[in-house]
PDB file of C-alpha atoms in Angstrom:
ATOM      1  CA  UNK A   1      40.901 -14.075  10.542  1.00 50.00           C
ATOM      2  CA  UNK A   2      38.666 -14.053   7.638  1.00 58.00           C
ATOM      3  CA  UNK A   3      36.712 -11.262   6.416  1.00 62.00           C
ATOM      4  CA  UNK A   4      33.636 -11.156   8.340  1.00 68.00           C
ATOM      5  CA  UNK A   5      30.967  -8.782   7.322  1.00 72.00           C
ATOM      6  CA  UNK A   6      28.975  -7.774  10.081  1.00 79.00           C
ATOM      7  CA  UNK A   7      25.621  -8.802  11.127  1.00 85.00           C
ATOM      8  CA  UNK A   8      23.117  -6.582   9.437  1.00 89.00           C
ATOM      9  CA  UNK A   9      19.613  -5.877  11.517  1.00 89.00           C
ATOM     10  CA  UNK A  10      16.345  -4.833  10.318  1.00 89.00           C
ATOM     11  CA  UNK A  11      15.673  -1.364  10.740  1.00 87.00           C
ATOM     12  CA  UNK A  12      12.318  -1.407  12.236  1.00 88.00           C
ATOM     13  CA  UNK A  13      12.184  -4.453  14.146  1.00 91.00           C
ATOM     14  CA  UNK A  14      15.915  -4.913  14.491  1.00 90.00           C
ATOM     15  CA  UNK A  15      15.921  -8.647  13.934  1.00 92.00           C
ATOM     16  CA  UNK A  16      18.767  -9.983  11.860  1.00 93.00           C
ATOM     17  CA  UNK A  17      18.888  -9.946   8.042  1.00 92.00           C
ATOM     18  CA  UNK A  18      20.169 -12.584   6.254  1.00 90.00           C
ATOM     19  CA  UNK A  19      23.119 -12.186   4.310  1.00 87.00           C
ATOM     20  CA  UNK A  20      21.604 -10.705   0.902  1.00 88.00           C
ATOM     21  CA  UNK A  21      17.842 -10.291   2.220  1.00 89.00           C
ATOM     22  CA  UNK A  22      16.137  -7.191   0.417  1.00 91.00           C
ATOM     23  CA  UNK A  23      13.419  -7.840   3.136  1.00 92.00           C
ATOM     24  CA  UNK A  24      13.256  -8.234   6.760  1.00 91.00           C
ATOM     25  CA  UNK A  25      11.894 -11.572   7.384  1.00 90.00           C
ATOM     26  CA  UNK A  26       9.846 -10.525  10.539  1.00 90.00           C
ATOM     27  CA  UNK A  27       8.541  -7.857   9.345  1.00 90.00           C
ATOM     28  CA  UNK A  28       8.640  -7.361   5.937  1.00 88.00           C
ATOM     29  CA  UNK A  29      10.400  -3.982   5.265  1.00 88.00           C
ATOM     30  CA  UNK A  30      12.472  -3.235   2.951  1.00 88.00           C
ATOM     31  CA  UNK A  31      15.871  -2.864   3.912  1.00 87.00           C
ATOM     32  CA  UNK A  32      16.827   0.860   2.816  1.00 79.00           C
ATOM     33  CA  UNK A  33      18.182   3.974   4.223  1.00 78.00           C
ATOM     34  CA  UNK A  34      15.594   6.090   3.944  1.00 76.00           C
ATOM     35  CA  UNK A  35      17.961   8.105   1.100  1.00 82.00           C
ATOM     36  CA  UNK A  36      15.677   8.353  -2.372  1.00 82.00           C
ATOM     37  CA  UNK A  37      16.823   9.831  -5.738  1.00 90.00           C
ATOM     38  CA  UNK A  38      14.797  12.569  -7.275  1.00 93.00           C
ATOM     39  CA  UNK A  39      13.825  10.218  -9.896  1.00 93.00           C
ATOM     40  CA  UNK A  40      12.473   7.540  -6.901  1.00 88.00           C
ATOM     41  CA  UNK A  41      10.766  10.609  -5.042  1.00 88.00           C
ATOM     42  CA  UNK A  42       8.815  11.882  -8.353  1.00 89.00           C
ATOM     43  CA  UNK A  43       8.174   7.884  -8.834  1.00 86.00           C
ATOM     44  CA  UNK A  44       6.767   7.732  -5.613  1.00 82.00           C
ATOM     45  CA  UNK A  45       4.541  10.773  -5.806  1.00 81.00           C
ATOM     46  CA  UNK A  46       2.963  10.076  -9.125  1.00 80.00           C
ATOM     47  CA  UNK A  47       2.302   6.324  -7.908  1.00 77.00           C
ATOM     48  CA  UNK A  48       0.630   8.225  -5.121  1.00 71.00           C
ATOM     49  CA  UNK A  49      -1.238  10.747  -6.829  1.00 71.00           C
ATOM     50  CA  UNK A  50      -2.159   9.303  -9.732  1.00 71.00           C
ATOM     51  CA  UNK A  51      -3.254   5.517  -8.143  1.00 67.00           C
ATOM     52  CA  UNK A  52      -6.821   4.609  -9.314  1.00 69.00           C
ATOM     53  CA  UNK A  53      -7.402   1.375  -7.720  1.00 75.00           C
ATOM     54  CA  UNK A  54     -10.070  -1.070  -8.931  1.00 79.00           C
ATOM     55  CA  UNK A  55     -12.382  -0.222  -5.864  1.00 82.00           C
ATOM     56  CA  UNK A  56     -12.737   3.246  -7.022  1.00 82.00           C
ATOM     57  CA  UNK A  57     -13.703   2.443 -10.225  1.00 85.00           C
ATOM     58  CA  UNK A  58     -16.135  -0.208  -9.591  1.00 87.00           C
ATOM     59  CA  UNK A  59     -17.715   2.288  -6.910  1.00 87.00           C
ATOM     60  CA  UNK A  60     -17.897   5.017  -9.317  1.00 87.00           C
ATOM     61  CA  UNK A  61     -19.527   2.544 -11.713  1.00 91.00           C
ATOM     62  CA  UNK A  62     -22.111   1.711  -9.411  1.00 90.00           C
ATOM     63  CA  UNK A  63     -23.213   5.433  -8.614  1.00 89.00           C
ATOM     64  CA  UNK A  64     -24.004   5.670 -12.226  1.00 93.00           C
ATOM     65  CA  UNK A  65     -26.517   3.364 -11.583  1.00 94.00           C
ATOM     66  CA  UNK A  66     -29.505   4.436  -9.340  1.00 94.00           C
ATOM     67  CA  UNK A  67     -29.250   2.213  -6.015  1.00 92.00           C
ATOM     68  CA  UNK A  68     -26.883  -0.275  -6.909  1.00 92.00           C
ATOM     69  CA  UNK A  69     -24.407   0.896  -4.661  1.00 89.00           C
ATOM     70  CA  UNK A  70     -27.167   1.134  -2.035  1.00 88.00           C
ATOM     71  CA  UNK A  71     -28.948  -2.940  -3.046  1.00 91.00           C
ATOM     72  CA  UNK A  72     -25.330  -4.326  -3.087  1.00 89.00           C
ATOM     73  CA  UNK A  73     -24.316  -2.852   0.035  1.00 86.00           C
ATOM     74  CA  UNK A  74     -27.784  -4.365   1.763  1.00 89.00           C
ATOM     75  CA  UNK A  75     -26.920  -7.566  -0.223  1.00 89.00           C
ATOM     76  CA  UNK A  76     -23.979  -7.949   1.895  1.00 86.00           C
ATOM     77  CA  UNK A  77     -21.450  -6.570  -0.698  1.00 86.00           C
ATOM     78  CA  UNK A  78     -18.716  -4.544   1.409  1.00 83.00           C
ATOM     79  CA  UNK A  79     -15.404  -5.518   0.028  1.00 82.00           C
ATOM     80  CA  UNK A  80     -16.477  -4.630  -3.968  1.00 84.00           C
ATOM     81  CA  UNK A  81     -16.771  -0.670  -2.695  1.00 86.00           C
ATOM     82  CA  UNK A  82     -15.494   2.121  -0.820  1.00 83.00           C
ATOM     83  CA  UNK A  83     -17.118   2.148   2.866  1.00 81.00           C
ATOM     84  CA  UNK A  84     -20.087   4.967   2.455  1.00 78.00           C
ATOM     85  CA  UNK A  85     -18.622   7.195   5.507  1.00 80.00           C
ATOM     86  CA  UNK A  86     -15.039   6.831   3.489  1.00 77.00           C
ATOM     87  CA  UNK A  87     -17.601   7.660   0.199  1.00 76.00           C
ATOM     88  CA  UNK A  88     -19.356  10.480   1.714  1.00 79.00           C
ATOM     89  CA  UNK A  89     -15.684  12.214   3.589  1.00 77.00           C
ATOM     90  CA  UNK A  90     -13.991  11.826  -0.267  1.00 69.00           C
ATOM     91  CA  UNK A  91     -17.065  13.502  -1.881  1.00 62.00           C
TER      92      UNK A  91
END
């Protein structure tokens, strides 16, 4: 008999992996064991913490400038800013 590794299954979904599949291919988690370094954990938290995305900055731009937020939104604008009941909750 051969070597046979066995079959590996995706943690969440518990569909099969592929033989060197980082990914599950159903449903697109990463294949780890939930163990993280204290190096990956202070990664993670500063990625976290510290992530400015592009939607908060353009929103911020815009209250800077009296009704813009307000005219773009009307104008049918939604996906260049935050929501304004997510706006109003973070402020």
């Amino acid at each position: 008999m051969e070597n046979e590794q066995p079959i590996r299954h995706c943690r969440n979904c518990d569909a099969p992996l592929p033989e060197q599949a980082v990914y599950c291919t159903q449903c697109s988690q990463k294949d780890h064991d939930g163990r993280y370094s204290f190096s990956e954990m202070m990664a993670e938290l500063f990625t976290t913490v510290l992530n400015i995305d592009s939607i908060a900055i353009r929103t911020a731009r815009a209250l800077a400038i009296p009704g813009k937020l307000t005219q773009d939104y009307f104008d049918g604008k939604h996906i260049r800013y935050y929501r304004p009941i997510k706006l109003f909750f973070y402020t």
